[in-house]
Coordinates of C-alpha atoms in Angstrom, one line a residue:
X1 CA -13.5 -10.5 -27.6
X2 CA -15.6 -7.4 -27.9
X3 CA -13.8 -4.0 -27.4
X4 CA -15.1 -0.9 -25.6
X5 CA -13.3 2.4 -25.9
X6 CA -13.2 5.6 -23.9
X7 CA -11.4 8.9 -24.5
X8 CA -10.7 11.2 -21.7
X9 CA -8.2 13.8 -20.5
X10 CA -7.3 12.4 -17.1
X11 CA -7.6 8.7 -16.4
X12 CA -7.6 7.6 -12.7
X13 CA -6.8 3.9 -12.3
X14 CA -8.3 2.8 -9.0
X15 CA -11.3 4.3 -7.2
X16 CA -10.0 4.0 -3.6
X17 CA -9.3 7.0 -1.3
X18 CA -6.3 8.2 -3.4
X19 CA -8.2 7.8 -6.6
X20 CA -11.4 9.5 -5.5
X21 CA -9.4 12.5 -4.2
X22 CA -7.3 12.6 -7.3
X23 CA -10.5 12.8 -9.4
X24 CA -12.1 15.5 -7.3
X25 CA -9.0 17.6 -7.3
X26 CA -8.4 17.1 -11.1
X27 CA -11.8 18.5 -11.8
X28 CA -11.4 21.3 -9.3
X29 CA -8.1 22.4 -10.9
X30 CA -9.6 22.5 -14.4
X31 CA -13.4 22.1 -14.6
X32 CA -13.4 21.7 -18.4
X33 CA -11.0 18.7 -18.2
X34 CA -12.6 15.3 -18.7
X35 CA -11.9 12.9 -15.8
X36 CA -12.6 9.2 -15.9
X37 CA -12.2 6.7 -13.0
X38 CA -11.7 3.0 -13.6
X39 CA -12.5 0.8 -10.7
X40 CA -12.5 -3.0 -10.8
X41 CA -15.0 -3.1 -7.9
X42 CA -17.6 -0.3 -7.2
X43 CA -16.3 3.1 -6.3
X44 CA -18.7 3.4 -3.4
X45 CA -17.1 0.5 -1.6
X46 CA -13.7 -0.1 -3.1
X47 CA -10.0 0.4 -2.2
X48 CA -8.0 -0.4 0.9
X49 CA -10.6 0.9 3.4
X50 CA -13.8 0.1 1.4
X51 CA -15.9 1.8 4.2
X52 CA -14.1 4.0 6.6
X53 CA -11.1 4.0 9.0
X54 CA -10.6 4.0 12.7
X55 CA -8.3 7.0 12.6
X56 CA -5.7 9.0 10.7
X57 CA -2.3 7.9 11.7
X58 CA -0.3 10.9 10.5
X59 CA -2.4 14.0 10.9
X60 CA -0.1 17.1 11.4
X61 CA -2.4 19.4 13.3
X62 CA -1.1 23.0 13.9
X63 CA -0.4 23.5 17.6
X64 CA 0.0 19.7 18.1
X65 CA 2.9 19.0 15.6
X66 CA 4.8 20.6 12.7
X67 CA 5.6 19.4 9.2
X68 CA 9.3 19.5 10.1
X69 CA 8.8 17.3 13.2
X70 CA 6.8 14.8 11.1
X71 CA 9.4 14.7 8.3
X72 CA 12.2 14.0 10.8
X73 CA 10.0 11.3 12.4
X74 CA 9.5 9.5 9.1
X75 CA 13.1 9.9 8.1
X76 CA 14.0 8.0 11.3
X77 CA 11.2 5.5 11.0
X78 CA 12.3 4.6 7.4
X79 CA 16.0 4.3 8.3
X80 CA 16.9 7.4 6.2
X81 CA 15.7 6.1 2.8
X82 CA 13.4 8.9 2.0
X83 CA 12.6 11.9 -0.2
X84 CA 12.1 14.4 2.5
X85 CA 10.5 16.9 0.1
X86 CA 7.7 14.5 -0.6
X87 CA 7.1 13.7 3.1
X88 CA 7.2 17.3 4.0
X89 CA 4.7 18.2 1.3
X90 CA 2.3 15.6 2.7
X91 CA 2.8 16.9 6.2
X92 CA 2.3 20.5 5.1
X93 CA -0.9 20.0 3.1
X94 CA -2.6 17.2 5.1
X95 CA -4.3 19.6 7.6
X96 CA -6.2 21.3 4.7
X97 CA -7.4 17.8 3.7
X98 CA -8.6 17.1 7.3
X99 CA -10.6 20.3 7.4
X100 CA -12.1 19.6 3.9
X101 CA -13.1 16.1 4.9
X102 CA -14.6 17.6 8.1
X103 CA -16.7 20.0 6.0
X104 CA -17.9 17.1 3.8
X105 CA -19.3 15.3 6.9
X106 CA -16.5 13.0 7.9
X107 CA -16.5 12.5 11.7
X108 CA -13.3 13.3 13.7
X109 CA -12.8 13.2 17.5
X110 CA -12.8 16.7 19.0
X111 CA -12.5 18.1 22.5
X112 CA -15.1 20.3 24.3
X113 CA -13.8 23.4 22.4
X114 CA -14.2 21.7 19.0
X115 CA -10.4 21.2 18.5
X116 CA -9.1 18.0 16.9
X117 CA -8.0 15.4 19.5
X118 CA -4.6 14.1 18.6
X119 CA -2.8 11.2 20.4
X120 CA 0.7 9.9 20.4
X121 CA 1.7 6.5 19.0
X122 CA 4.8 7.3 17.1
X123 CA 8.2 7.3 18.8
X124 CA 7.9 11.1 19.0
X125 CA 5.1 13.5 18.2
X126 CA 1.3 13.4 18.3
X127 CA -0.2 12.5 15.0
X128 CA -3.1 10.0 15.6
X129 CA -6.5 11.6 15.0
X130 CA -9.4 9.1 15.8
X131 CA -12.4 8.9 13.5
X132 CA -15.1 7.3 15.8
X133 CA -17.9 7.4 13.3
X134 CA -16.3 7.4 9.8
X135 CA -17.8 4.3 8.3
X136 CA -19.3 6.4 5.6
X137 CA -16.0 8.0 4.5
X138 CA -15.9 6.1 1.2
X139 CA -19.5 6.9 0.3
X140 CA -18.8 10.6 1.0
X141 CA -15.8 10.6 -1.4
X142 CA -17.7 8.7 -4.1
X143 CA -20.6 11.1 -3.8
X144 CA -18.2 14.0 -4.2
X145 CA -16.7 12.4 -7.3
X146 CA -20.2 12.3 -8.9
X147 CA -20.9 15.9 -7.8
X148 CA -17.8 17.0 -9.7
X149 CA -19.2 15.3 -12.8
X150 CA -16.3 12.8 -13.2
X151 CA -17.1 9.7 -15.2
X152 CA -16.9 6.5 -13.3
X153 CA -16.6 3.1 -14.9
X154 CA -17.0 0.3 -12.4
X155 CA -16.1 -3.4 -12.7
X156 CA -13.2 -2.8 -15.1
X157 CA -9.8 -4.1 -14.1
X158 CA -6.9 -2.2 -15.6
X159 CA -4.1 -4.5 -16.7
X160 CA -1.6 -2.5 -18.9
X161 CA -0.7 1.1 -19.6
X162 CA -0.5 2.4 -23.2
X163 CA 2.7 4.2 -24.0
X164 CA 4.3 6.2 -26.8
X165 CA 8.0 6.2 -26.0
X166 CA 8.4 7.5 -22.4
X167 CA 4.9 9.0 -22.3
X168 CA 1.8 7.2 -21.0
X169 CA -1.2 7.7 -23.2
X170 CA -3.9 5.5 -21.7
X171 CA -4.6 2.1 -20.3
X172 CA -6.1 -1.3 -21.1
X173 CA -8.3 -3.5 -19.0
X174 CA -11.0 -6.1 -18.9
X175 CA -14.6 -5.8 -17.8
X176 CA -15.1 -8.4 -15.1
X177 CA -18.8 -8.7 -15.8
X178 CA -19.0 -8.8 -19.6
X179 CA -15.5 -9.9 -20.5
X180 CA -15.0 -7.0 -22.9
X181 CA -11.5 -5.5 -23.6
X182 CA -11.6 -1.9 -22.4
X183 CA -9.3 0.7 -24.1
X184 CA -9.0 4.1 -22.5
X185 CA -7.2 6.9 -24.4
X186 CA -6.0 9.7 -22.1
X187 CA -3.6 12.6 -22.0
X188 CA -2.5 11.9 -18.4
X189 CA -2.9 8.8 -16.1
X190 CA -2.9 8.7 -12.3
X191 CA -2.2 5.2 -10.9
X192 CA -3.9 4.7 -7.5
X193 CA -4.4 0.9 -7.7
X194 CA -3.4 0.2 -4.2
X195 CA -1.0 -2.2 -2.5
X196 CA 0.3 -5.6 -3.6
X197 CA -1.4 -7.1 -0.6
X198 CA -2.2 -10.6 -1.8
X199 CA 1.3 -11.9 -2.0
X200 CA 1.9 -14.4 0.9
X201 CA -0.5 -17.0 2.4
X202 CA -2.7 -15.8 5.2
X203 CA -2.4 -17.2 8.8
X204 CA -6.1 -18.3 8.6
X205 CA -5.6 -20.3 5.4
X206 CA -8.2 -18.4 3.4
X207 CA -6.8 -16.9 0.2
X208 CA -8.8 -13.7 0.4
X209 CA -8.5 -13.1 4.2
X210 CA -5.6 -10.8 3.7
X211 CA -4.8 -7.7 5.8
X212 CA -5.1 -5.5 2.7
X213 CA -8.2 -5.5 0.7
X214 CA -7.8 -8.7 -1.3
X215 CA -8.6 -7.0 -4.5
X216 CA -5.4 -5.0 -4.1
X217 CA -3.2 -7.7 -5.8
X218 CA -0.4 -5.6 -7.3
X219 CA -1.9 -4.4 -10.7
X220 CA -0.5 -0.9 -10.2
X221 CA 3.0 -2.2 -9.5
X222 CA 2.9 -4.6 -12.5
X223 CA 1.4 -2.0 -14.9
X224 CA 4.0 0.6 -14.0
X225 CA 6.8 -2.0 -14.4
X226 CA 5.7 -3.3 -17.8
X227 CA 5.3 0.3 -19.1
X228 CA 8.9 1.1 -18.2
X229 CA 8.4 3.2 -15.1
X230 CA 10.9 3.1 -12.2
X231 CA 9.9 1.4 -8.9
X232 CA 11.8 1.6 -5.6
X233 CA 11.8 0.1 -2.1
X234 CA 10.5 -3.3 -3.5
X235 CA 12.8 -5.1 -1.0
X236 CA 11.1 -3.2 1.9
X237 CA 8.2 -5.5 2.6
X238 CA 5.0 -4.8 4.5
X239 CA 4.4 -7.1 7.4
X240 CA 1.9 -6.0 10.1
X241 CA 0.8 -7.2 13.6
X242 CA -2.7 -8.6 13.2
X243 CA -5.2 -10.6 15.1
X244 CA -4.9 -14.3 15.0
X245 CA -7.2 -15.8 12.4
X246 CA -8.7 -12.4 11.4
X247 CA -7.7 -10.2 8.6
X248 CA -7.4 -7.0 10.6
X249 CA -5.2 -5.2 13.1
X250 CA -5.4 -6.0 16.8
X251 CA -4.9 -2.9 17.0
X252 CA -2.5 -1.6 19.7
X253 CA -1.9 1.3 17.3
X254 CA -5.5 2.5 17.8
X255 CA -6.0 1.2 21.4
X256 CA -2.6 2.6 22.5
X257 CA -3.8 6.2 22.9
X258 CA -6.5 5.0 25.2
X259 CA -4.2 2.8 27.3
X260 CA -4.1 -0.5 25.5
X261 CA -0.8 -2.2 24.7
X262 CA 1.0 -5.3 23.4
X263 CA 1.6 -7.8 26.1
X264 CA 2.9 -11.3 26.8
X265 CA 0.7 -14.1 28.3
X266 CA 1.2 -12.7 31.7
X267 CA -0.2 -9.3 30.7
X268 CA 3.2 -7.6 30.8
X269 CA 4.0 -4.9 28.2
X270 CA 6.7 -6.1 25.8
X271 CA 7.0 -3.2 23.3
X272 CA 8.1 0.3 24.1
X273 CA 6.3 1.7 21.1
X274 CA 3.4 0.1 19.2
X275 CA 4.0 2.2 16.1
X276 CA 3.9 -0.1 13.1
X277 CA 7.4 -0.5 11.7
X278 CA 9.9 -3.1 10.8
X279 CA 11.5 -2.6 14.2
X280 CA 8.3 -3.5 16.0
X281 CA 7.9 -6.7 13.9
X282 CA 11.6 -7.5 14.5
X283 CA 11.0 -7.3 18.3
X284 CA 7.9 -9.5 18.0
X285 CA 9.8 -12.1 15.9
X286 CA 12.6 -12.2 18.4
X287 CA 10.1 -12.8 21.2
X288 CA 8.5 -15.6 19.2
X289 CA 11.9 -17.3 18.6
X290 CA 12.7 -17.1 22.3
X291 CA 9.5 -19.0 23.1
X292 CA 7.7 -15.9 24.4
X293 CA 4.7 -16.4 22.0
X294 CA 1.9 -15.7 21.4
X295 CA 1.6 -12.0 22.2
X296 CA -1.7 -10.2 22.9
X297 CA -3.5 -6.9 22.8
X298 CA -4.3 -6.1 26.4
X299 CA -7.3 -4.0 27.3
X300 CA -8.5 -5.8 30.4
X301 CA -7.1 -3.2 32.8
X302 CA -9.2 -0.4 31.2
X303 CA -12.6 0.8 32.5
X304 CA -15.8 0.0 30.7
X305 CA -16.3 3.5 29.2
X306 CA -12.8 3.4 27.6
X307 CA -13.2 -0.1 26.2
X308 CA -16.6 0.9 24.8
X309 CA -15.0 3.8 23.0
X310 CA -12.3 1.6 21.6
X311 CA -15.0 -0.8 20.4
X312 CA -16.9 1.9 18.7
X313 CA -13.8 2.8 16.7
X314 CA -12.5 -0.7 15.9
X315 CA -15.8 -2.5 15.2
X316 CA -17.7 -0.1 13.0
X317 CA -15.3 1.6 10.6
X318 CA -12.4 -0.4 9.1
X319 CA -13.4 -3.9 10.1
X320 CA -17.1 -4.1 10.9
X321 CA -17.1 -7.9 11.2
X322 CA -14.7 -7.7 14.1
X323 CA -17.4 -7.7 16.9
X324 CA -18.9 -10.9 15.4
X325 CA -15.5 -12.5 15.2
X326 CA -14.9 -11.9 19.0
X327 CA -18.5 -12.9 19.9
X328 CA -18.2 -16.1 17.9
X329 CA -15.2 -17.1 20.1
X330 CA -16.7 -15.9 23.3
X331 CA -14.1 -13.2 23.8
X332 CA -14.6 -9.8 25.5
X333 CA -11.9 -7.1 25.8
X334 CA -13.0 -6.6 29.4
X335 CA -12.0 -10.1 30.4
X336 CA -9.8 -11.5 27.6
X337 CA -6.7 -10.5 25.8
X338 CA -6.7 -10.7 22.0
X339 CA -4.1 -13.1 20.5
X340 CA -1.8 -11.5 17.8
X341 CA 0.0 -12.9 14.8
X342 CA 2.0 -11.6 11.8
X343 CA 0.3 -10.6 8.6
X344 CA 1.2 -12.1 5.3
X345 CA 4.0 -10.3 3.4
X346 CA 3.2 -7.7 0.8
X347 CA 4.2 -4.4 -0.9
X348 CA 2.8 -1.1 0.3
X349 CA 4.1 2.4 0.8
X350 CA 1.3 3.1 3.2
X351 CA 2.7 0.9 5.9
X352 CA 6.3 0.6 4.6
X353 CA 8.1 2.1 1.7
X354 CA 7.6 0.1 -1.6
X355 CA 6.1 1.6 -4.6
X356 CA 6.3 3.4 -8.0
X357 CA 9.0 6.0 -7.8
X358 CA 7.4 9.5 -7.4
X359 CA 8.7 12.9 -6.4
X360 CA 7.0 15.6 -4.3
X361 CA 4.8 16.4 -7.3
X362 CA 3.6 12.8 -7.6
X363 CA 5.4 12.6 -10.9
X364 CA 6.8 9.3 -12.0
X365 CA 9.8 8.6 -14.3
X366 CA 7.4 8.6 -17.3
X367 CA 5.8 11.7 -18.8
X368 CA 2.1 12.0 -18.2
X369 CA 2.1 9.3 -15.5
X370 CA 1.4 10.1 -11.8
X371 CA 0.9 7.9 -8.8
X372 CA -0.5 8.2 -5.3
X373 CA -1.6 6.1 -2.4
X374 CA -0.3 2.7 -1.3
X375 CA 1.6 2.1 -4.6
X376 CA 3.5 5.4 -4.7
X377 CA 6.9 5.5 -3.0
X378 CA 6.2 8.0 -0.2
X379 CA 6.9 6.0 3.0
X380 CA 4.4 5.5 5.8
X381 CA 1.6 7.4 4.0
X382 CA -1.4 5.7 5.5
X383 CA -4.9 7.0 4.7
X384 CA -4.2 10.7 5.0
X385 CA -1.1 10.5 2.9
X386 CA -3.2 8.7 0.2
X387 CA -5.7 11.5 0.3
X388 CA -3.1 14.2 0.3
X389 CA -1.0 12.8 -2.5
X390 CA -4.2 12.0 -4.4
X391 CA -4.8 15.7 -4.4
X392 CA -1.3 16.5 -5.6
X393 CA -1.4 13.8 -8.3
X394 CA -4.9 14.8 -9.5
X395 CA -4.1 18.5 -9.7
X396 CA -0.8 18.0 -11.6
X397 CA -2.3 15.5 -14.0
X398 CA -5.2 17.9 -14.7
X399 CA -2.8 20.8 -15.4
X400 CA -0.6 18.6 -17.6
X401 CA -3.6 17.4 -19.6
X402 CA -5.0 20.9 -20.0
X403 CA -1.8 21.9 -21.7
X404 CA -0.9 18.8 -23.7
X405 CA -1.8 17.4 -27.1
X406 CA -3.3 14.0 -27.3
X407 CA -1.2 11.2 -28.7
X408 CA -2.7 8.1 -30.3
X409 CA -2.3 4.6 -28.9
X410 CA 0.0 1.9 -30.4
X411 CA -2.3 -0.7 -31.9
X412 CA 0.3 -3.4 -31.4
X413 CA 0.1 -2.9 -27.6
X414 CA -3.6 -3.3 -27.7
X415 CA -3.4 -6.5 -29.7
X416 CA -0.7 -7.9 -27.5
X417 CA -2.9 -7.5 -24.4
X418 CA -5.9 -8.9 -26.2
X419 CA -3.8 -12.0 -27.1
X420 CA -2.7 -12.3 -23.4
X421 CA -6.2 -12.2 -22.2
X422 CA -7.6 -14.4 -24.9
X423 CA -5.1 -17.2 -24.0
X424 CA -6.8 -17.4 -20.6
X425 CA -10.3 -17.3 -22.1
X426 CA -9.4 -20.1 -24.5
X427 CA -8.6 -22.5 -21.6
X428 CA -11.9 -22.7 -19.7
X429 CA -11.2 -26.2 -18.4
X430 CA -7.7 -25.3 -17.2
X431 CA -6.5 -25.4 -13.6
X432 CA -8.8 -23.2 -11.4
X433 CA -7.3 -19.9 -10.4
X434 CA -7.5 -20.7 -6.7
X435 CA -5.1 -23.6 -7.0
X436 CA -2.7 -21.7 -9.2
X437 CA -2.7 -18.7 -6.8
X438 CA -2.2 -20.9 -3.8
X439 CA 1.0 -22.3 -5.3
X440 CA 2.6 -18.9 -6.1
X441 CA 1.7 -17.5 -2.7
X442 CA 3.1 -20.6 -1.0
X443 CA 6.4 -19.9 -2.8
X444 CA 6.3 -16.3 -1.6
X445 CA 5.7 -17.4 2.0
X446 CA 8.2 -20.2 2.1
X447 CA 11.1 -18.5 0.3
X448 CA 10.6 -14.7 0.5
X449 CA 9.3 -14.2 4.0
X450 CA 12.0 -12.7 6.3
X451 CA 14.5 -13.5 7.6
X452 CA 15.9 -13.5 4.0
X453 CA 18.8 -15.6 2.8
X454 CA 20.5 -15.7 -0.6
X455 CA 19.7 -19.4 -0.9
X456 CA 16.0 -19.1 -0.2
X457 CA 15.6 -16.1 -2.6
X458 CA 17.5 -17.8 -5.4
X459 CA 15.3 -20.9 -5.0
X460 CA 12.3 -18.6 -5.2
X461 CA 13.4 -17.2 -8.5
X462 CA 13.9 -20.7 -9.9
X463 CA 10.4 -21.7 -8.8
X464 CA 8.9 -18.5 -10.2
X465 CA 10.6 -19.1 -13.6
X466 CA 9.1 -22.6 -13.5
X467 CA 5.8 -21.3 -12.5
X468 CA 5.7 -18.9 -15.5
X469 CA 6.6 -21.7 -17.9
X470 CA 4.2 -24.3 -16.5
X471 CA 1.6 -23.2 -14.1
X472 CA 0.5 -19.9 -15.8
X473 CA 0.1 -21.9 -19.0
X474 CA -2.2 -24.3 -17.2
X475 CA -4.3 -21.5 -15.7
X476 CA -7.9 -21.2 -17.1
X477 CA -11.0 -19.1 -16.7
X478 CA -14.7 -20.0 -17.2
X479 CA -16.2 -16.5 -17.1
X480 CA -15.2 -12.9 -16.9
X481 CA -15.0 -12.9 -13.1
X482 CA -12.6 -15.9 -13.1
X483 CA -10.7 -14.1 -15.9
X484 CA -10.1 -11.2 -13.7
X485 CA -8.8 -13.5 -10.9
X486 CA -6.5 -15.2 -13.3
X487 CA -5.1 -11.9 -14.5
X488 CA -4.5 -10.9 -10.8
X489 CA -2.2 -14.0 -10.5
X490 CA -0.1 -12.6 -13.3
X491 CA 0.4 -9.4 -11.2
X492 CA 1.2 -11.5 -8.1
X493 CA 3.9 -13.4 -10.0
X494 CA 5.4 -10.1 -11.4
X495 CA 5.6 -8.6 -7.9
X496 CA 7.0 -11.8 -6.4
X497 CA 9.8 -11.8 -8.9
X498 CA 10.7 -8.2 -8.3
X499 CA 10.6 -8.7 -4.5
X500 CA 13.2 -11.5 -4.8
X501 CA 15.4 -9.6 -7.2
X502 CA 15.4 -6.4 -5.2
X503 CA 16.0 -8.2 -2.0
X504 CA 19.0 -10.0 -3.4
X505 CA 20.4 -6.7 -4.7
X506 CA 20.4 -4.8 -1.4
X507 CA 23.3 -6.5 0.4
X508 CA 22.6 -5.3 3.9
X509 CA 19.8 -5.5 6.5
X510 CA 17.5 -2.4 6.9
X511 CA 14.0 -1.5 8.1
X512 CA 14.0 -4.0 10.9
X513 CA 12.3 -7.3 9.9
X514 CA 11.1 -5.9 6.6
X515 CA 14.6 -6.5 5.0
X516 CA 16.3 -8.7 7.5
X517 CA 19.0 -10.4 5.3
X518 CA 20.9 -13.1 7.3
X519 CA 23.8 -13.1 4.8
X520 CA 24.3 -9.4 5.4
X521 CA 22.8 -8.9 8.9
X522 CA 24.1 -5.4 9.6
X523 CA 22.8 -2.1 8.4
X524 CA 25.4 -0.5 6.0
X525 CA 24.9 3.2 5.6
X526 CA 28.3 3.7 4.0
X527 CA 27.3 1.7 0.9
X528 CA 23.5 1.4 1.0
X529 CA 22.0 4.7 2.3
X530 CA 20.4 5.0 -1.2
X531 CA 17.5 3.7 -3.2
X532 CA 17.4 0.5 -5.1
X533 CA 15.7 1.3 -8.5
X534 CA 13.8 -1.5 -10.3
X535 CA 12.9 -1.1 -14.0
X536 CA 12.1 -3.2 -17.0
X537 CA 14.8 -2.8 -19.7
X538 CA 14.3 -2.5 -23.4
X539 CA 15.3 -6.2 -23.7
X540 CA 12.5 -7.2 -21.3
X541 CA 14.9 -8.0 -18.5
X542 CA 14.8 -6.5 -15.0
X543 CA 17.3 -3.8 -14.4
X544 CA 18.4 -3.0 -10.8
X545 CA 20.5 0.0 -10.0
X546 CA 21.2 2.2 -7.0
X547 CA 20.4 6.0 -6.9
X548 CA 21.5 8.5 -4.3
X549 CA 18.8 10.0 -2.2
X550 CA 17.3 13.5 -3.0
X551 CA 19.0 16.1 -0.7
X552 CA 17.6 16.2 2.8
X553 CA 15.9 19.5 3.8
X554 CA 16.3 18.6 7.5
X555 CA 19.0 16.7 9.3
X556 CA 17.6 13.6 11.0
X557 CA 16.8 13.7 14.7
X558 CA 19.5 11.2 15.4
X559 CA 22.2 9.9 13.1
X560 CA 21.5 6.7 11.2
X561 CA 25.1 5.5 11.8
X562 CA 28.3 6.4 13.6
X563 CA 29.3 8.6 10.7
X564 CA 25.9 10.2 10.5
X565 CA 23.6 10.6 7.5
X566 CA 25.2 12.1 4.5
X567 CA 23.3 14.0 1.8
X568 CA 23.0 12.9 -1.8
X569 CA 21.7 14.6 -4.8
X570 CA 19.6 12.9 -7.4
X571 CA 16.3 13.8 -9.0
X572 CA 13.5 11.4 -9.6
X573 CA 13.8 11.3 -13.4

């Protein structure tokens, strides 16, 4: 296997929205600092959004909402498990990001006076800022990265972090076009590798028809775990309401501000709030189990102008194939409701709360390692949170690198990863990656999908152990592309095991359907209003512990239990 090496000051792993903003801000903070972005796709069309987005779900616009209101909102939405300082920072700094994106040419909805139009979807507060013509958002960010003279290396899939003690000093990966081993030496690393979205099987049956961009297969979670970084919220799954047989949102979240809503077959509204949460999924699941299924997105009562506006947002930014999907089935919002279903299970802080543990400075538990976006544990970040914390992570990583001496890499770590990759290359006639991936994702769907039970999750761990011993050894790859797909399966297995172990550890139910544990069906703030920390121990075994929450800076809007929400003190590291 050929080896290619790079040396930089700041390494960004993942070129999505968080990664591009991290690169831009790292260079702005210290123009002389070298910044390198690794992307396993192409930075112009990569990450969770790939193109654009239908709107910002959590824009705190002065005069419309305040950072304090938003922080209280998310504290409530995430059942009190939160670092309020991190959420408050996002809420305080996101308006500057909106204005900056606006100045770069990103389109936002505005009123006749030129003010941002913000709508209500959350339980309280107005935070949804539509983006009617933002399909070029990712191109704009990629162009800005080039203008800042950051180095971009496309088609390289990062697989492991390089460490010296508790410090991260670079990363390893594979070129998915040439098969080369890529070694990057860095003073600081920012992980922005996205969600673990390819965990369960899709409703449509297609492996890559996931709600999340299917390339987001959990590498960031796995890399952080194997390096020794702390993760949290891994038992808080992501499950979203999606369109039946289509890998995108219906989306009552976007249509809601214009009058759309989730309805039963009779067109009657069945949810009080279409804000994506475990509570919403729990309500939908209960309706399904009462026989009131399927549910639908209803727009038929709206006028043609409003529907056309909704179509312009939903069909041309986030999921541009959506109009063809409806047309192929002879469906029209004006006359037909859109059938809904549940997404596959996954890990994502953007829509739930699972990720690498970070504080309000985007610092992880390891020196020189920062994280942002869907894999950093700031709950309900969405797109704007990824951009805002990308800025925080990039700026702090740049400042750290500017003041820090470079450490060399441990050759044994490089050789261990080379050996892991070469075992796959040495088995070109092994079981194809699609078949092996289907099996592990079937295990996730059958045994880890809520409602959770001790029996199901213990069986999952037995099957995962067998999968590691047998199926991963049978896995093969014919070319560099297949090699990348095979390595993704390793990440999926790692994340699945952590999901089962963390879920077994938290002996209560919380976050609605996301952690609905039938053996412990009640929420228990007295014992479990705290984080579950997941870490790889020195012996290679998974360590699970609890940690008290960082002190609240605002009391919640309503108590989380009869006793109220108590404060706890504990830093990230």
